[in-house]
Coordinates of C-alpha atoms and ligand atoms in Angstrom, one line a residue:
Chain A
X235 CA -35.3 72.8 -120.1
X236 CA -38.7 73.6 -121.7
X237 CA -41.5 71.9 -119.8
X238 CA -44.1 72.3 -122.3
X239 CA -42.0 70.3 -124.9
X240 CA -41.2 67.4 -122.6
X241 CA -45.3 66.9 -121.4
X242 CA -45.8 67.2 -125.2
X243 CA -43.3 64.5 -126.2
X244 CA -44.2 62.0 -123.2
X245 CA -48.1 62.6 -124.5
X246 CA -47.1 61.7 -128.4
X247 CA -46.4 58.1 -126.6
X248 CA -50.0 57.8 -125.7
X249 CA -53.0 60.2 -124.0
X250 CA -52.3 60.4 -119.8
X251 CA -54.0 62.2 -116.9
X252 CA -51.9 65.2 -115.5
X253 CA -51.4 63.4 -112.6
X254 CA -49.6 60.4 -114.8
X255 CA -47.8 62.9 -116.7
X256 CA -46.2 64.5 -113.3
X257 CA -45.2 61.4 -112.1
X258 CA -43.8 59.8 -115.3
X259 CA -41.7 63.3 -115.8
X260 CA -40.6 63.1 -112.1
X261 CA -39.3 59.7 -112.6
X262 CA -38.0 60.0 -116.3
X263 CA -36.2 63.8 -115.6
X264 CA -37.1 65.0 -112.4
X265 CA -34.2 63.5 -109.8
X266 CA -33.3 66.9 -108.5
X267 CA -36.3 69.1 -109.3
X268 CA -39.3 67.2 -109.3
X269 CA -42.8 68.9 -110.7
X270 CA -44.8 71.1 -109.2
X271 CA -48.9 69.9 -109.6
X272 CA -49.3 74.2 -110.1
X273 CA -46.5 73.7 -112.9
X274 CA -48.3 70.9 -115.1
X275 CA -51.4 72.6 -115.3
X276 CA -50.6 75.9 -116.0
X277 CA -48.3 74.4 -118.5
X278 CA -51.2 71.9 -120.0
X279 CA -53.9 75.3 -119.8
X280 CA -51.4 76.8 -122.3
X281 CA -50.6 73.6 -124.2
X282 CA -54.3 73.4 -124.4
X283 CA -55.1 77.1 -125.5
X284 CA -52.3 76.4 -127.9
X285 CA -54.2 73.6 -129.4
X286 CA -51.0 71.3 -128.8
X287 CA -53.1 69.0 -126.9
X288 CA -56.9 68.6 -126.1
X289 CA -59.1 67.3 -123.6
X290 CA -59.8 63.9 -124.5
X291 CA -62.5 63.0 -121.4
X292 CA -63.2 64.1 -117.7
X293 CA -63.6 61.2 -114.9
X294 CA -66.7 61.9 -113.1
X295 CA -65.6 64.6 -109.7
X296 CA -63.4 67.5 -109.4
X297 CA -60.3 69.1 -110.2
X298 CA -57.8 69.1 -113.1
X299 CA -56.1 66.0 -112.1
X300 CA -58.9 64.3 -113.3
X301 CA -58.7 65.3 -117.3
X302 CA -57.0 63.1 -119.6
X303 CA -55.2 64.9 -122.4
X304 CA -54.3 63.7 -125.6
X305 CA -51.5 65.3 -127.9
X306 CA -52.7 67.3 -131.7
X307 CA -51.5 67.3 -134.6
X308 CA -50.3 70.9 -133.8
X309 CA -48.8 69.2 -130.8
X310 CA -47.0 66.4 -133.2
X311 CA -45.3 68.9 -135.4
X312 CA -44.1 71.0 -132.1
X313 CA -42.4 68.2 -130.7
X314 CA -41.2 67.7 -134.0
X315 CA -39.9 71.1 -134.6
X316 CA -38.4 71.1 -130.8
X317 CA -36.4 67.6 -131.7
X318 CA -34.9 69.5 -135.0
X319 CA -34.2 72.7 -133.6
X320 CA -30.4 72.1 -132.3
X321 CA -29.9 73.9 -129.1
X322 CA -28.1 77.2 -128.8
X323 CA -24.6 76.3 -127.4
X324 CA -24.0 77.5 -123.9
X325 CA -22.9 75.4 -120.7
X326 CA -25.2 73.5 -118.8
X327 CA -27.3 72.2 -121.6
X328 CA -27.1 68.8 -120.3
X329 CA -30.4 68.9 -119.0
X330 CA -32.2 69.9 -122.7
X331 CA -30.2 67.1 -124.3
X332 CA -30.5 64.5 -122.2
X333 CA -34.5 65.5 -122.2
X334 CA -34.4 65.4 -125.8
X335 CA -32.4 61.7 -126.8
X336 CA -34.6 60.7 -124.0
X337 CA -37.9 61.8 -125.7
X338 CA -36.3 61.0 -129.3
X339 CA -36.0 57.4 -128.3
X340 CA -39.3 57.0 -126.8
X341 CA -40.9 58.5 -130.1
X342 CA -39.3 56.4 -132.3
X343 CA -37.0 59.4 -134.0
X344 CA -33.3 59.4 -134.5
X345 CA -31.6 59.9 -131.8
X346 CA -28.2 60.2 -133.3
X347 CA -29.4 62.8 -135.3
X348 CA -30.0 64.9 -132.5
X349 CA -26.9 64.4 -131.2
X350 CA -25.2 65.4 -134.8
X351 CA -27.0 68.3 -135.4
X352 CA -26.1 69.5 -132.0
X353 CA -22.6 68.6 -132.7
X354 CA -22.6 71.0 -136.1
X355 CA -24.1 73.5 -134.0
X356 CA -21.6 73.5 -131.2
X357 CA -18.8 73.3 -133.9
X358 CA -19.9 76.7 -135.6
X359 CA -19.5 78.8 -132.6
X360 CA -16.1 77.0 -131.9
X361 CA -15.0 77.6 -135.5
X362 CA -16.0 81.2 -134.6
X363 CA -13.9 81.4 -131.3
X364 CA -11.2 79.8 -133.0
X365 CA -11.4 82.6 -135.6
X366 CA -11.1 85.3 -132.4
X367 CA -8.6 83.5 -130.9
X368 CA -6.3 83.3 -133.6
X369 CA -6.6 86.5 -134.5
X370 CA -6.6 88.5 -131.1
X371 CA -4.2 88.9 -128.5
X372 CA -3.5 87.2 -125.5
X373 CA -6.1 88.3 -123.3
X374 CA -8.8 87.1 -126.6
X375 CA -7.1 83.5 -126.3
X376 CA -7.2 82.8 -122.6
X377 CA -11.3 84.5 -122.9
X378 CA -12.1 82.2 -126.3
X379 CA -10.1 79.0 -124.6
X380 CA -12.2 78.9 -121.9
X381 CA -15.4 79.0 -123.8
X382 CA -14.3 76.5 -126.2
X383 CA -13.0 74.0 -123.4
X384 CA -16.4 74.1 -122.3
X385 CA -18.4 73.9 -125.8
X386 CA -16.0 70.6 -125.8
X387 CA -16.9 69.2 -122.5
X388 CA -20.7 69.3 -124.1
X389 CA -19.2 67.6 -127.0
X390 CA -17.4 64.7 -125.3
X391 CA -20.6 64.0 -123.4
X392 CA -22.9 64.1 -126.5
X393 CA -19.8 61.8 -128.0
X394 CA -20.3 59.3 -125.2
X395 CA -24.2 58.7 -125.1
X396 CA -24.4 58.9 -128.9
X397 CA -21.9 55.6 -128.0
X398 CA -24.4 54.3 -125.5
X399 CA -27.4 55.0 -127.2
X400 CA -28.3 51.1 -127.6
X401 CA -28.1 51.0 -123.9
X402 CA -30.4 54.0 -123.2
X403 CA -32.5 53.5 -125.7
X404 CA -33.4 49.9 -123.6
X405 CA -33.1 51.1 -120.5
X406 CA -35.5 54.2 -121.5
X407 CA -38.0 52.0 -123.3
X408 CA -38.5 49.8 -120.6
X409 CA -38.5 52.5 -117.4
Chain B
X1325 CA -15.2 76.4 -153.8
X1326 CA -18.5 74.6 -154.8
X1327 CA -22.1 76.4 -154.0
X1328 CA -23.7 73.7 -151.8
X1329 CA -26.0 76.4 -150.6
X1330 CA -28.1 76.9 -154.0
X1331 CA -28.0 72.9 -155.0
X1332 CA -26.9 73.5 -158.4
X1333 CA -23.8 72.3 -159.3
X1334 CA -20.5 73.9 -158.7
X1335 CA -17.3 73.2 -160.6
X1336 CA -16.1 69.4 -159.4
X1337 CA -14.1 69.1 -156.2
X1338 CA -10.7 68.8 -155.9
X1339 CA -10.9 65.1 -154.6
X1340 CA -14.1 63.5 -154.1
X1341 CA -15.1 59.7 -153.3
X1342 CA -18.5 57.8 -153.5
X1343 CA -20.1 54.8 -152.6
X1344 CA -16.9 53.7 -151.0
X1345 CA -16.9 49.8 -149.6
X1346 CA -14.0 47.9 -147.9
X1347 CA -13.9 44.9 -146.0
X1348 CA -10.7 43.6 -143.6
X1349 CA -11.9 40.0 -143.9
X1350 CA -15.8 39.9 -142.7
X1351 CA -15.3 42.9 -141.0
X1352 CA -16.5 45.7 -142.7
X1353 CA -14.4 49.3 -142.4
X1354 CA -16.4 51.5 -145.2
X1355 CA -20.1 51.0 -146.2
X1356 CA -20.7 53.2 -149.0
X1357 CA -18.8 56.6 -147.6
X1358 CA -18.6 59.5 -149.8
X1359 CA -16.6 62.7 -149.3
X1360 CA -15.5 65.9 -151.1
X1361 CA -13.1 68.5 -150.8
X1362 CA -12.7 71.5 -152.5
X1363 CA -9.0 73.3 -153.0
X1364 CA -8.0 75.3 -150.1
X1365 CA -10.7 73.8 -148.1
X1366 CA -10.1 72.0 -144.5
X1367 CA -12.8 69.3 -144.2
X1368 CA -12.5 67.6 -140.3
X1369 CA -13.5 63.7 -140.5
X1370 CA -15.0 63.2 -137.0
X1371 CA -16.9 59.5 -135.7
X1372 CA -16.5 57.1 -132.7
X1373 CA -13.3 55.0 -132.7
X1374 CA -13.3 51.9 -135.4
X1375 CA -15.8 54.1 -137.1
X1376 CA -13.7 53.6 -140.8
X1377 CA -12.0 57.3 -140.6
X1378 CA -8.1 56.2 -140.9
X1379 CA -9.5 53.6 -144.0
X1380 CA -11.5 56.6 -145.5
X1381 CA -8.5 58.5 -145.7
X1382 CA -6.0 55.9 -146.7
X1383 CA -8.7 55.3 -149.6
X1384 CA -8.6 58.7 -150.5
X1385 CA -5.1 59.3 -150.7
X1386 CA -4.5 56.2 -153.1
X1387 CA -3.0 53.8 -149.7
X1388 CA -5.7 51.6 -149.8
X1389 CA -7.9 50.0 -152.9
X1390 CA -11.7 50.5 -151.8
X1391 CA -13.5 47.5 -153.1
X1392 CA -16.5 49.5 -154.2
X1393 CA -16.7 52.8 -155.4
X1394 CA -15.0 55.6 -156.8
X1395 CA -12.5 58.3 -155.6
X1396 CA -11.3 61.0 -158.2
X1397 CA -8.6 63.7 -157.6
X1398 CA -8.5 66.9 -160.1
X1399 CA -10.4 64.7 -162.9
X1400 CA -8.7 61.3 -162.9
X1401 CA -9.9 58.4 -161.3
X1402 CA -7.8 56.7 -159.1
X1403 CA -8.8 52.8 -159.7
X1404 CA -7.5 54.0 -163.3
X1405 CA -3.9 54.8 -162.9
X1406 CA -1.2 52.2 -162.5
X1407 CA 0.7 51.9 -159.1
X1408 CA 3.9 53.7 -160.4
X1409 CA 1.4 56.8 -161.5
X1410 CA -0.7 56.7 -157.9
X1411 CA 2.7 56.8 -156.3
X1412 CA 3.8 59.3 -157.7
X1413 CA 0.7 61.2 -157.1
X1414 CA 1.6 61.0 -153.4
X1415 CA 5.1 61.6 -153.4
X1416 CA 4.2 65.2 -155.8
X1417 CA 0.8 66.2 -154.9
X1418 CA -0.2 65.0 -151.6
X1419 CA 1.0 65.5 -147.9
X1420 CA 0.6 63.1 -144.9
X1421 CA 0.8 63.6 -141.2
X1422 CA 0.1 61.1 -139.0
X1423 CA -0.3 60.6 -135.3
X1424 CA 3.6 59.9 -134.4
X1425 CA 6.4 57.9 -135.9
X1426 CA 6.9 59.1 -139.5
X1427 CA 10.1 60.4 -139.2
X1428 CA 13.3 59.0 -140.6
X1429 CA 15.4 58.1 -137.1
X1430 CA 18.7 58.1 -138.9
X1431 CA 18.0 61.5 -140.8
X1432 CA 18.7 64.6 -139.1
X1433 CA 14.9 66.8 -139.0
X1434 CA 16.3 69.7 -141.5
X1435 CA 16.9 66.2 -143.7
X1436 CA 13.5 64.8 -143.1
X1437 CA 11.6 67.6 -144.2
X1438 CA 13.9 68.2 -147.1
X1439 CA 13.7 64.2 -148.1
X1440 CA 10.4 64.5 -150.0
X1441 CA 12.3 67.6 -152.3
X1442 CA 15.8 65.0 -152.8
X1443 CA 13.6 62.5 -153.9
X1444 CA 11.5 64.5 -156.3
X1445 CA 14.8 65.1 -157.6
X1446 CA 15.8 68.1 -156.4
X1447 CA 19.7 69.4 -155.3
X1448 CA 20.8 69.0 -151.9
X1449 CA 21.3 72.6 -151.0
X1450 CA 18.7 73.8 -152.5
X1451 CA 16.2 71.2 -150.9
X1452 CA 17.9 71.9 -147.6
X1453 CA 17.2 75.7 -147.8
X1454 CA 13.5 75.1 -148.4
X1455 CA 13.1 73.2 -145.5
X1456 CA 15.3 75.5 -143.3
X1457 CA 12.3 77.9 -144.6
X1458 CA 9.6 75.8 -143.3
X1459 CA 11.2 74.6 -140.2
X1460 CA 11.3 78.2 -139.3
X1461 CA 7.6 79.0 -140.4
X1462 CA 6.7 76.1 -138.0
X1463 CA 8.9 77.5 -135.3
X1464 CA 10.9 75.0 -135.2
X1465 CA 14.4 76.1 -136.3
X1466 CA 16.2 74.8 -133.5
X1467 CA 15.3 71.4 -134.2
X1468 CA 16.7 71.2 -137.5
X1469 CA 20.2 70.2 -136.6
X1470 CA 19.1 67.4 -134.7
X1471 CA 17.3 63.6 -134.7
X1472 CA 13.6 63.1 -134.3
X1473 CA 14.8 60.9 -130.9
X1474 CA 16.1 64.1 -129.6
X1475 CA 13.4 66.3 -129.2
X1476 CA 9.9 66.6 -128.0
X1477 CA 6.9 65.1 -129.4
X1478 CA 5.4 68.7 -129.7
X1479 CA 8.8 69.4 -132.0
X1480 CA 8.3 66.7 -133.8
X1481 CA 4.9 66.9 -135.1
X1482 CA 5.5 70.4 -136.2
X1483 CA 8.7 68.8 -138.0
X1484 CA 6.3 66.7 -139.7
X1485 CA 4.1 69.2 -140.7
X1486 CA 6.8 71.1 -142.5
X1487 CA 8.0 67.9 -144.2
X1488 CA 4.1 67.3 -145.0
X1489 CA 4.1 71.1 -146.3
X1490 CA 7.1 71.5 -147.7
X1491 CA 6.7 70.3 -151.3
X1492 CA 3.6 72.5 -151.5
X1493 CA 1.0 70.1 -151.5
X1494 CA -2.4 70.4 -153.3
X1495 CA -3.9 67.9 -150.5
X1496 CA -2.6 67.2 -147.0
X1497 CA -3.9 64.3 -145.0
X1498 CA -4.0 64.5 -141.6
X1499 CA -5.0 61.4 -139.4
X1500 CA -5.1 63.0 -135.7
X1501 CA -2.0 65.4 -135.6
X1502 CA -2.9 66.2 -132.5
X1503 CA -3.2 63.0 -130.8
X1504 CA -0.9 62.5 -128.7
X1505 CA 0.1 66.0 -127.8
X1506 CA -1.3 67.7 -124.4
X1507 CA -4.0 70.6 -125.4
X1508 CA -1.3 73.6 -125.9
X1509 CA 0.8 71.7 -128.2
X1510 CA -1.7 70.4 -130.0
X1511 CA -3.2 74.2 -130.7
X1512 CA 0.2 75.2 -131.7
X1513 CA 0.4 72.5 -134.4
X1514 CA -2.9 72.9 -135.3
X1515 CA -2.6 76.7 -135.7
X1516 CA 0.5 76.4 -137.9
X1517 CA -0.9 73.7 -140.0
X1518 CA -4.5 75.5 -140.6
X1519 CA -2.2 79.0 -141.4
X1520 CA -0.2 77.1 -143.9
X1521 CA -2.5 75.5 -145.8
X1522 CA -4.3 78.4 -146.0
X1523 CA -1.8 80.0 -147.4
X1524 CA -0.6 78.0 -149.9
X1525 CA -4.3 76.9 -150.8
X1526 CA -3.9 73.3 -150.1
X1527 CA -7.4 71.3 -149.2
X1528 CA -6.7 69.7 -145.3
X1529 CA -8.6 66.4 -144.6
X1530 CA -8.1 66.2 -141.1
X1531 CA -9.1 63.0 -138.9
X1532 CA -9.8 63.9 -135.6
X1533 CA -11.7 63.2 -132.5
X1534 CA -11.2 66.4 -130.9
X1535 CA -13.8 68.9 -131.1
X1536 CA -11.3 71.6 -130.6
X1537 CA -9.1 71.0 -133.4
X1538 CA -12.2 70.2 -135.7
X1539 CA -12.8 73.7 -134.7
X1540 CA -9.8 74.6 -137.0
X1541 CA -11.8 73.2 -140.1
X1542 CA -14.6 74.9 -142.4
X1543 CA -17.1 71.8 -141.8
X1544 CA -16.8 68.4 -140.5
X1545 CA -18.5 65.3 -141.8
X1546 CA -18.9 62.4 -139.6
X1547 CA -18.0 58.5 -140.0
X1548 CA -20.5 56.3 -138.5
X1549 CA -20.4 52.8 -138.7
X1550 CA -18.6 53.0 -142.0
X1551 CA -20.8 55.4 -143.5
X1552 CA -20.5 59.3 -143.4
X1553 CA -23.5 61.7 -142.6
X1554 CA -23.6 64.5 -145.2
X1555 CA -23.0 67.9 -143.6
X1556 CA -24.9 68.2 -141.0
X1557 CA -25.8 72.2 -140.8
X1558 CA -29.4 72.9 -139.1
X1559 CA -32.3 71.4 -140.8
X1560 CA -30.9 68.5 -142.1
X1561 CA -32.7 66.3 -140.0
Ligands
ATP685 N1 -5.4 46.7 -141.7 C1 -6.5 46.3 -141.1 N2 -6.7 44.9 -141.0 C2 -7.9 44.5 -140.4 N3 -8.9 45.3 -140.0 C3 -8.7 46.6 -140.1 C4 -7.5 47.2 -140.7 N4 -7.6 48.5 -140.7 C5 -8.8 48.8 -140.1 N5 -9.5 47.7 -139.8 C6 -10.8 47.6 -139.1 O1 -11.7 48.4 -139.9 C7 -12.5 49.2 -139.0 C8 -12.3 50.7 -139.3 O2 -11.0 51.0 -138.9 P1 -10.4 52.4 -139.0 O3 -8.9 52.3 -138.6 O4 -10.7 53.0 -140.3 O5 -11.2 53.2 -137.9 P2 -11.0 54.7 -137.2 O6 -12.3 55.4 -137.3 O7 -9.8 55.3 -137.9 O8 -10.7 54.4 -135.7 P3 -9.7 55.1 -134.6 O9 -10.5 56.4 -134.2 O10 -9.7 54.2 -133.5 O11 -8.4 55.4 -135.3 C9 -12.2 48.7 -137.6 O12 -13.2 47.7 -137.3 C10 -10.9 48.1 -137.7 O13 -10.7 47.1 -136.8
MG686 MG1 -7.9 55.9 -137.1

């Protein structure tokens, strides 16, 4: 999952401290593997030499923790471009996507559209295995079956919260 | 097949609908669905259930009237032709396979899937060795002697598939094959159906929930809410 998108898309709903930003990405993301303080502000020193976000004022003391950063234009269109971009289809991306619907809803975007264009993506590399398979031998099925059982597992999940999305989409607004 | 990549126009599609509406009552089932197909092409119709798939395919075979909207097939507009004409249509040009129970109980399965041949007028033997042809190409041979109620579900729906194929076709609709077959039977029909059609160039409009027999397609569109999304390939957001 790519840290430096997610700060980016939780900072397009509104300027935060790093300190605000950790917690709200704990909370919203981090159940198994919380942040590390180290983490957010090496990743916000890059966002920042990036220009995806700037400094938008310093409380009076020490310390990063006390910057509040504000998302860029730059930043806008990253997020944007991140949102589009479906994800290359390989197991465990439940993570990404959840991360993305997630950030899609509290943006405003389409949601459903991420979950389609993931579902055309997924679907060209099963076209592909279903190509091999047919074509090869044995040993080239039982390999090309197992991938595609799991590009369908992905699938069926992306199937069932594009169902719920209503229901995320409050219970994410209102976390 | 048409050029959708350069956005100029390609020769028409084999069948192709727009602005499709139809209402059961209040509720609605299509709100302004389009769809094309080109010949030879295998187009998966994917969505949630209640979504308007089954209605979007009964409206493009000629089943169902769509209250708005157009559907044509090689140049002629449905709406136009009489009942007697659209009948015909699908009893010489189009193929269906549905999810279970379209076989003729009483018929033997070599007579089922030579039926659609007796009643395009052809001779008994001659329809019967056509089918024998097919039931073998579908590797189901050993069926052909006996009644739908005596063999398996698997059987069956390859049965069907021949009788769908048999009178070659230029369209076969599909509304989940697969469905209620476990996952090796449901490859095995969906193998032998995608190989045939391919063969004989017919266009496939396969409904299906299954991403793994949609992965038996060129491209899928999907039914939401009774409309369809336009192909969805990357950067169409
Ligand atoms: N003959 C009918 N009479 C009344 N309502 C109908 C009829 N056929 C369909 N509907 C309604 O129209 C809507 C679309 O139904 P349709 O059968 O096209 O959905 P579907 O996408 O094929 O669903 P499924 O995946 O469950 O087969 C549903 O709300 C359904 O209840
Ligand atoms: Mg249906």
């Amino acid at each position: 999952m790519s840290i430096g998108h997610t700060l980016l898309g939780l900072l397009e709903a509104g300027p935060s401290h790093g300190y605000d930003l950790k917690r709200e990405f704990d909370a919203r993301f981090g159940q198994d593997r919380p942040l590390h303080y180290g983490q957010v502000y090496s990743t916000m020193a890059r966002l920042l030499k990036h220009g995806l976000v700037e400094v938008e004022g310093v409380e009076p003391g020490e310390g990063p923790e006390r910057k509040r950063y504000a998302i860029t234009d730059a930043g806008l269109t990253d997020v944007a471009q991140w949102l589009r971009t479906p994800e290359k289809p390989e197991p465990y991306l439940q993570n990404t996507l959840y991360t993305k619907v997630v950030i899609a809803l509290l943006t405003h975007r389409s949601a459903e559209a991420i979950l389609d264009a993931q579902r055309s993506e997924h679907l060209r590399l099963m076209r592909e295995l279903t190509r091999r398979k047919t074509e090869g031998d044995l040993v080239d099925q039982l390999i090309c079956d197992h991938a595609l059982f799991h590009l369908e597992a992905d699938l069926r999940w992306l199937e069932l919260t594009a169902a719920r999305l209503d229901q995320l989409r409050t219970a994410v607004v209102v976390a | 097949m048409t050029d959708t990549t350069s956005g100029l126009p390609g020769p028409e599609p084999l069948l192709s609908a727009r602005g499709l509406r139809k209402a059961y009552g209040s509720t609605p089932a299509l709100d302004g669905a389009g769809f094309t197909v080109d010949a030879g092409e295998i187009v998966a119709v994917m969505g949630p259930s209640g979504s308007g798939k089954s209605t979007l395919l009964h409206c493009l075979a000629g089943i169902v009237k769509p209250d708005e909207g157009t559907v044509r097939y090689a140049g002629r507009e449905l709406s136009a032709l009489g009942d007697a004409e659209r009948s015909a249509l699908r009893r010489e040009e189009f193929g269906f396979v549905f999810q279970f129970g379209q076989l003729v109980p009483e018929l033997t399965c070599l007579e089922n899937v030579a039926l659609p041949l007796r009643l395009a007028g052809a001779r008994r033997r001659d329809a019967e060795r056509r089918a024998a042809a097919w039931l073998e190409r579908l590797e189901v041979t050993d069926s052909g002697p006996k009644r739908p109620g005596e063999i398996s579900g698997g059987q069956g729906q390859r049965v069907a598939v021949a009788r769908a194929l048999v009178g070659e076709p230029r369209v076969v609709f599909a509304d989940e094959p697969t469905g209620a077959l476990d996952s090796l039977n449901g490859e095995r029909v969906m193998r032998l159906l995608s190989a045939a059609a391919r063969e004989t160039r017919a266009a496939v409009v396969l409904v299906t929930h299954e991403a793994r027999v949609a992965a038996y397609s060129d491209r899928e569109i999907v039914v939401r809410d009774g409309r369809t999304t336009a192909d969805l390939t990357a950067g169409a957001l």
